[in-house]
Amino acid sequence: MTESAPLLELRGISKRFGAVQALTEVDLQAHAGRVTALVGDNGAGKSTLIKIISGIITADAGEYWFEGRRVHVDNPQAASALGIATVYQDLALCDNLDVVANLYLGNEETSRDQLLDETSMEKRASSILTRLSVTIPSVRTQVASLSGGQRQSVAIARSMLGQPKLVLLDEPTAALGVAQTAQVLELIRTLREQGLGVVVISHNLADVFEVADTIVVLRLGRQVDVLDARQTSSGEVVAAITGAGSRNDQHPVEVTEQ
């Protein structure tokens, strides 16, 4: 794969749920070391597209390329094997467990006698959090006592255990305060600086412009714009989202987000 080639490339992705056409011939590219923001109103198809990338559902038509080769991803394990990690909005953390236990939940390390290797897990957990510049009281702190921003950071850190190449973040700053949002945005910048590809779904355009290199706009299940974040404005993005300035308004399709 050449340096300029996309890490992930979707070509002509379509998906129907019964009578509902959720996605119609959507293209998407995500590059290593860059943040791609996926924006659009409710029902635009963002969640459906992320589920296709992460292997939760499969597309009815289109091509899925990763690192320059066409692949078939029909389950989350296949996506994970490629190096794709997904952090969903609900975070899926266990409040009654500490940070180490949450990072390794379902993937615990064991010693030769098949006992949990707590020392190894704690050391690696501390190493990952340090690498991501995540500040928490201790890796043995219960998740229930962490702030929203710290919890989001722990969820993102958990995705790093598999050494992913691409990280998908679903509304990572939703319901966070100003300071917590700043913490998460800085973590996204850290992922980019470390050479990972990042795809972010967000309704908050201020956050999008803080971290995104490229903004992909979906409307009614179609890709209507791909914008350089440094050379566009929030007004142009809103116009594309609402249909006031998109290229594909000639194909209106009523859909419901899946």
mmCIF file of C-alpha atoms in Angstrom:
data_model
loop_
_atom_site.group_PDB
_atom_site.id
_atom_site.type_symbol
_atom_site.label_atom_id
_atom_site.label_comp_id
_atom_site.label_asym_id
_atom_site.label_seq_id
_atom_site.Cartn_x
_atom_site.Cartn_y
_atom_site.Cartn_z
ATOM 1 C CA MET A 1 0.000 0.000 0.000
ATOM 2 C CA THR A 2 1.395 3.405 -0.955
ATOM 3 C CA GLU A 3 1.659 6.121 1.648
ATOM 4 C CA SER A 4 -1.204 8.079 0.136
ATOM 5 C CA ALA A 5 -3.530 5.094 -0.227
ATOM 6 C CA PRO A 6 -6.444 4.927 2.234
ATOM 7 C CA LEU A 7 -6.249 2.572 5.185
ATOM 8 C CA LEU A 8 -9.979 1.874 4.820
ATOM 9 C CA GLU A 9 -11.980 2.340 1.653
ATOM 10 C CA LEU A 10 -15.656 1.580 1.153
ATOM 11 C CA ARG A 11 -16.991 1.683 -2.402
ATOM 12 C CA GLY A 12 -20.658 1.863 -3.314
ATOM 13 C CA ILE A 13 -21.964 0.539 0.006
ATOM 14 C CA SER A 14 -25.735 -0.039 0.053
ATOM 15 C CA LYS A 15 -27.921 -1.509 2.789
ATOM 16 C CA ARG A 16 -31.651 -2.144 2.979
ATOM 17 C CA PHE A 17 -33.736 -3.185 5.976
ATOM 18 C CA GLY A 18 -36.994 -4.493 4.523
ATOM 19 C CA ALA A 19 -38.665 -1.544 2.815
ATOM 20 C CA VAL A 20 -36.165 0.929 4.255
ATOM 21 C CA GLN A 21 -33.130 1.859 2.145
ATOM 22 C CA ALA A 22 -30.669 2.872 4.866
ATOM 23 C CA LEU A 23 -27.596 3.408 2.666
ATOM 24 C CA THR A 24 -27.305 3.985 -1.073
ATOM 25 C CA GLU A 25 -23.942 3.670 -2.848
ATOM 26 C CA VAL A 26 -21.911 5.289 -0.077
ATOM 27 C CA ASP A 27 -18.157 5.760 -0.495
ATOM 28 C CA LEU A 28 -15.817 6.380 2.439
ATOM 29 C CA GLN A 29 -12.071 6.673 2.851
ATOM 30 C CA ALA A 30 -10.072 6.809 6.069
ATOM 31 C CA HIS A 31 -6.305 7.321 6.143
ATOM 32 C CA ALA A 32 -3.663 6.409 8.701
ATOM 33 C CA GLY A 33 -2.632 9.383 10.807
ATOM 34 C CA ARG A 34 -5.801 11.323 9.970
ATOM 35 C CA VAL A 35 -9.175 11.898 11.643
ATOM 36 C CA THR A 36 -12.260 11.446 9.464
ATOM 37 C CA ALA A 37 -15.483 12.851 10.918
ATOM 38 C CA LEU A 38 -18.774 11.290 9.836
ATOM 39 C CA VAL A 39 -21.621 13.776 10.253
ATOM 40 C CA GLY A 40 -25.294 13.953 9.361
ATOM 41 C CA ASP A 41 -28.737 14.376 10.874
ATOM 42 C CA ASN A 42 -30.636 11.568 12.596
ATOM 43 C CA GLY A 43 -31.523 8.981 9.958
ATOM 44 C CA ALA A 44 -28.571 9.867 7.742
ATOM 45 C CA GLY A 45 -27.119 6.357 7.951
ATOM 46 C CA LYS A 46 -24.086 7.011 10.152
ATOM 47 C CA SER A 47 -24.753 4.214 12.627
ATOM 48 C CA THR A 48 -25.531 1.753 9.846
ATOM 49 C CA LEU A 49 -22.240 2.578 8.128
ATOM 50 C CA ILE A 50 -20.227 2.178 11.346
ATOM 51 C CA LYS A 51 -21.911 -1.181 11.992
ATOM 52 C CA ILE A 52 -20.882 -2.319 8.515
ATOM 53 C CA ILE A 53 -17.274 -1.235 9.078
ATOM 54 C CA SER A 54 -17.165 -2.978 12.455
ATOM 55 C CA GLY A 55 -18.727 -6.186 11.105
ATOM 56 C CA ILE A 56 -21.953 -6.104 13.105
ATOM 57 C CA ILE A 57 -23.980 -6.116 9.894
ATOM 58 C CA THR A 58 -22.990 -6.744 6.278
ATOM 59 C CA ALA A 59 -23.693 -4.547 3.278
ATOM 60 C CA ASP A 60 -26.078 -5.710 0.558
ATOM 61 C CA ALA A 61 -23.805 -4.293 -2.138
ATOM 62 C CA GLY A 62 -20.456 -2.557 -2.449
ATOM 63 C CA GLU A 63 -16.803 -3.259 -1.772
ATOM 64 C CA TYR A 64 -14.816 -3.188 1.478
ATOM 65 C CA TRP A 65 -11.084 -2.525 1.108
ATOM 66 C CA PHE A 66 -8.481 -2.446 3.867
ATOM 67 C CA GLU A 67 -4.790 -1.667 3.422
ATOM 68 C CA GLY A 68 -5.128 -1.822 -0.334
ATOM 69 C CA ARG A 69 -6.831 -5.197 -0.617
ATOM 70 C CA ARG A 70 -10.457 -6.172 -0.898
ATOM 71 C CA VAL A 71 -11.713 -8.025 2.173
ATOM 72 C CA HIS A 72 -14.939 -9.592 3.427
ATOM 73 C CA VAL A 73 -16.013 -8.512 6.906
ATOM 74 C CA ASP A 74 -19.119 -10.296 8.150
ATOM 75 C CA ASN A 75 -18.572 -10.283 11.929
ATOM 76 C CA PRO A 76 -16.790 -8.188 14.587
ATOM 77 C CA GLN A 77 -13.998 -10.744 14.893
ATOM 78 C CA ALA A 78 -13.126 -10.292 11.222
ATOM 79 C CA ALA A 79 -12.951 -6.516 11.672
ATOM 80 C CA SER A 80 -10.828 -6.893 14.798
ATOM 81 C CA ALA A 81 -8.452 -9.256 12.980
ATOM 82 C CA LEU A 82 -7.866 -6.550 10.369
ATOM 83 C CA GLY A 83 -6.982 -4.058 13.091
ATOM 84 C CA ILE A 84 -10.296 -2.211 13.472
ATOM 85 C CA ALA A 85 -11.491 -1.265 16.971
ATOM 86 C CA THR A 86 -14.850 0.301 17.795
ATOM 87 C CA VAL A 87 -15.778 2.340 20.857
ATOM 88 C CA TYR A 88 -19.545 2.724 21.075
ATOM 89 C CA GLN A 89 -21.414 5.527 22.786
ATOM 90 C CA ASP A 90 -22.538 3.356 25.723
ATOM 91 C CA LEU A 91 -18.847 2.471 26.417
ATOM 92 C CA ALA A 92 -19.803 -0.989 27.818
ATOM 93 C CA LEU A 93 -17.833 -0.479 31.037
ATOM 94 C CA CYS A 94 -18.509 -2.257 34.337
ATOM 95 C CA ASP A 95 -18.810 0.315 37.120
ATOM 96 C CA ASN A 96 -18.054 -2.190 39.882
ATOM 97 C CA LEU A 97 -14.686 -3.204 38.393
ATOM 98 C CA ASP A 98 -11.429 -1.294 38.392
ATOM 99 C CA VAL A 99 -9.695 0.104 35.307
ATOM 100 C CA VAL A 100 -7.454 -2.936 34.786
ATOM 101 C CA ALA A 101 -10.379 -5.351 34.961
ATOM 102 C CA ASN A 102 -12.349 -3.239 32.468
ATOM 103 C CA LEU A 103 -9.462 -3.045 30.021
ATOM 104 C CA TYR A 104 -9.037 -6.825 30.059
ATOM 105 C CA LEU A 105 -12.668 -7.894 30.483
ATOM 106 C CA GLY A 106 -13.079 -11.072 28.436
ATOM 107 C CA ASN A 107 -9.389 -11.063 27.461
ATOM 108 C CA GLU A 108 -7.720 -11.663 30.804
ATOM 109 C CA GLU A 109 -4.076 -12.778 30.878
ATOM 110 C CA THR A 110 -3.206 -15.888 32.890
ATOM 111 C CA SER A 111 -0.017 -17.284 34.322
ATOM 112 C CA ARG A 112 1.328 -20.792 33.776
ATOM 113 C CA ASP A 113 -0.847 -22.133 36.575
ATOM 114 C CA GLN A 114 -3.934 -20.600 34.885
ATOM 115 C CA LEU A 115 -4.391 -17.937 37.538
ATOM 116 C CA LEU A 116 -5.030 -14.337 36.546
ATOM 117 C CA ASP A 117 -1.733 -12.569 35.882
ATOM 118 C CA GLU A 118 -2.663 -9.398 37.702
ATOM 119 C CA THR A 119 0.881 -7.998 37.657
ATOM 120 C CA SER A 120 1.249 -8.304 33.892
ATOM 121 C CA MET A 121 -2.192 -6.822 33.222
ATOM 122 C CA GLU A 122 -1.573 -3.911 35.589
ATOM 123 C CA LYS A 123 1.782 -3.091 33.999
ATOM 124 C CA ARG A 124 0.390 -3.144 30.468
ATOM 125 C CA ALA A 125 -2.689 -1.154 31.475
ATOM 126 C CA SER A 126 -0.449 1.528 33.009
ATOM 127 C CA SER A 127 1.737 1.524 29.884
ATOM 128 C CA ILE A 128 -1.235 2.029 27.535
ATOM 129 C CA LEU A 129 -2.725 4.826 29.632
ATOM 130 C CA THR A 130 0.673 6.550 29.827
ATOM 131 C CA ARG A 131 1.147 6.225 26.067
ATOM 132 C CA LEU A 132 -2.238 7.877 25.521
ATOM 133 C CA SER A 133 -1.535 10.547 28.158
ATOM 134 C CA VAL A 134 -4.639 9.498 30.103
ATOM 135 C CA THR A 135 -4.681 10.791 33.677
ATOM 136 C CA ILE A 136 -6.598 8.798 36.297
ATOM 137 C CA PRO A 137 -6.007 8.344 40.054
ATOM 138 C CA SER A 138 -4.874 4.726 39.660
ATOM 139 C CA VAL A 139 -5.382 1.746 37.354
ATOM 140 C CA ARG A 140 -6.969 0.101 40.391
ATOM 141 C CA THR A 141 -9.610 2.824 40.720
ATOM 142 C CA GLN A 142 -13.179 1.630 40.259
ATOM 143 C CA VAL A 143 -14.677 2.942 37.033
ATOM 144 C CA ALA A 144 -17.762 4.141 38.939
ATOM 145 C CA SER A 145 -15.667 6.873 40.562
ATOM 146 C CA LEU A 146 -14.241 8.239 37.296
ATOM 147 C CA SER A 147 -15.498 11.302 35.437
ATOM 148 C CA GLY A 148 -17.230 11.017 32.088
ATOM 149 C CA GLY A 149 -14.090 12.035 30.231
ATOM 150 C CA GLN A 150 -11.984 9.533 32.147
ATOM 151 C CA ARG A 151 -14.493 6.770 31.437
ATOM 152 C CA GLN A 152 -14.405 7.569 27.715
ATOM 153 C CA SER A 153 -10.608 7.520 27.868
ATOM 154 C CA VAL A 154 -10.645 4.098 29.528
ATOM 155 C CA ALA A 155 -12.968 2.763 26.814
ATOM 156 C CA ILE A 156 -10.621 4.077 24.118
ATOM 157 C CA ALA A 157 -7.603 2.684 25.967
ATOM 158 C CA ARG A 158 -9.297 -0.733 26.049
ATOM 159 C CA SER A 159 -9.481 -0.671 22.262
ATOM 160 C CA MET A 160 -5.684 -0.275 22.162
ATOM 161 C CA LEU A 161 -5.069 -3.737 23.638
ATOM 162 C CA GLY A 162 -5.413 -5.312 20.201
ATOM 163 C CA GLN A 163 -2.980 -2.780 18.679
ATOM 164 C CA PRO A 164 -5.521 -1.496 16.137
ATOM 165 C CA LYS A 165 -4.755 0.432 12.974
ATOM 166 C CA LEU A 166 -8.175 2.091 12.752
ATOM 167 C CA VAL A 167 -10.360 3.275 15.654
ATOM 168 C CA LEU A 168 -14.079 4.034 15.247
ATOM 169 C CA LEU A 169 -15.526 6.412 17.858
ATOM 170 C CA ASP A 170 -19.301 6.781 18.175
ATOM 171 C CA GLU A 171 -20.223 10.173 19.712
ATOM 172 C CA PRO A 172 -17.170 10.214 22.021
ATOM 173 C CA THR A 173 -17.999 13.607 23.578
ATOM 174 C CA ALA A 174 -21.765 13.183 23.998
ATOM 175 C CA ALA A 175 -23.022 14.399 27.399
ATOM 176 C CA LEU A 176 -19.550 15.508 28.529
ATOM 177 C CA GLY A 177 -18.716 18.841 30.139
ATOM 178 C CA VAL A 178 -16.237 21.321 28.694
ATOM 179 C CA ALA A 179 -13.165 20.024 30.547
ATOM 180 C CA GLN A 180 -14.053 16.378 29.920
ATOM 181 C CA THR A 181 -14.657 17.059 26.230
ATOM 182 C CA ALA A 182 -11.262 18.735 25.944
ATOM 183 C CA GLN A 183 -9.675 15.657 27.510
ATOM 184 C CA VAL A 184 -11.272 13.306 24.980
ATOM 185 C CA LEU A 185 -10.444 15.552 22.017
ATOM 186 C CA GLU A 186 -6.812 15.616 23.111
ATOM 187 C CA LEU A 187 -6.862 11.823 23.237
ATOM 188 C CA ILE A 188 -8.166 11.711 19.662
ATOM 189 C CA ARG A 189 -5.280 13.960 18.600
ATOM 190 C CA THR A 190 -2.896 11.573 20.359
ATOM 191 C CA LEU A 191 -4.278 8.629 18.384
ATOM 192 C CA ARG A 192 -3.717 10.568 15.159
ATOM 193 C CA GLU A 193 -0.187 11.566 16.157
ATOM 194 C CA GLN A 194 0.626 7.913 16.789
ATOM 195 C CA GLY A 195 -0.305 7.083 13.202
ATOM 196 C CA LEU A 196 -3.705 5.503 13.710
ATOM 197 C CA GLY A 197 -6.636 6.148 11.437
ATOM 198 C CA VAL A 198 -9.625 7.542 13.351
ATOM 199 C CA VAL A 199 -13.265 7.736 12.257
ATOM 200 C CA VAL A 200 -15.474 9.838 14.543
ATOM 201 C CA ILE A 201 -19.261 10.107 14.502
ATOM 202 C CA SER A 202 -20.345 13.368 16.095
ATOM 203 C CA HIS A 203 -23.290 15.761 16.148
ATOM 204 C CA ASN A 204 -21.107 18.458 17.700
ATOM 205 C CA LEU A 205 -19.559 20.440 14.841
ATOM 206 C CA ALA A 206 -17.359 22.442 17.223
ATOM 207 C CA ASP A 207 -15.734 19.185 18.327
ATOM 208 C CA VAL A 208 -15.490 18.011 14.711
ATOM 209 C CA PHE A 209 -13.573 21.123 13.685
ATOM 210 C CA GLU A 210 -11.284 20.714 16.694
ATOM 211 C CA VAL A 211 -9.903 17.340 15.562
ATOM 212 C CA ALA A 212 -11.045 16.371 12.061
ATOM 213 C CA ASP A 213 -8.912 16.472 8.939
ATOM 214 C CA THR A 214 -11.749 15.377 6.655
ATOM 215 C CA ILE A 215 -15.514 15.730 7.118
ATOM 216 C CA VAL A 216 -17.798 13.250 5.359
ATOM 217 C CA VAL A 217 -21.458 14.279 5.242
ATOM 218 C CA LEU A 218 -24.283 11.750 4.964
ATOM 219 C CA ARG A 219 -27.861 12.751 4.212
ATOM 220 C CA LEU A 220 -30.777 10.357 3.813
ATOM 221 C CA GLY A 221 -28.475 7.407 3.348
ATOM 222 C CA ARG A 222 -26.202 9.008 0.758
ATOM 223 C CA GLN A 223 -22.787 10.610 0.895
ATOM 224 C CA VAL A 224 -23.371 14.214 -0.179
ATOM 225 C CA ASP A 225 -20.035 15.899 0.576
ATOM 226 C CA VAL A 226 -16.415 15.228 1.489
ATOM 227 C CA LEU A 227 -14.867 18.390 2.919
ATOM 228 C CA ASP A 228 -11.398 19.449 4.008
ATOM 229 C CA ALA A 229 -11.937 20.625 7.588
ATOM 230 C CA ARG A 230 -9.306 23.353 7.196
ATOM 231 C CA GLN A 231 -10.929 24.811 4.113
ATOM 232 C CA THR A 232 -14.610 24.748 5.007
ATOM 233 C CA SER A 233 -16.924 26.337 7.552
ATOM 234 C CA SER A 234 -19.594 25.091 9.926
ATOM 235 C CA GLY A 235 -22.146 26.853 7.727
ATOM 236 C CA GLU A 236 -21.116 24.814 4.704
ATOM 237 C CA VAL A 237 -21.288 21.605 6.712
ATOM 238 C CA VAL A 238 -24.751 22.469 8.043
ATOM 239 C CA ALA A 239 -25.901 23.272 4.499
ATOM 240 C CA ALA A 240 -24.735 19.847 3.349
ATOM 241 C CA ILE A 241 -26.395 18.121 6.316
ATOM 242 C CA THR A 242 -29.722 19.837 5.743
ATOM 243 C CA GLY A 243 -29.632 19.593 1.966
ATOM 244 C CA ALA A 244 -29.241 23.308 1.319
ATOM 245 C CA GLY A 245 -25.902 22.848 -0.406
ATOM 246 C CA SER A 246 -25.318 19.153 -1.107
ATOM 247 C CA ARG A 247 -24.428 17.628 -4.438
ATOM 248 C CA ASN A 248 -26.915 14.770 -4.415
ATOM 249 C CA ASP A 249 -30.197 16.492 -3.579
ATOM 250 C CA GLN A 250 -31.678 15.085 -6.773
ATOM 251 C CA HIS A 251 -32.017 11.700 -5.040
ATOM 252 C CA PRO A 252 -34.110 12.234 -1.877
ATOM 253 C CA VAL A 253 -34.756 8.997 -0.017
ATOM 254 C CA GLU A 254 -36.759 8.717 3.188
ATOM 255 C CA VAL A 255 -34.939 6.473 5.632
ATOM 256 C CA THR A 256 -34.945 5.610 9.297
ATOM 257 C CA GLU A 257 -31.654 5.167 11.182
ATOM 258 C CA GLN A 258 -30.993 1.561 12.096
#
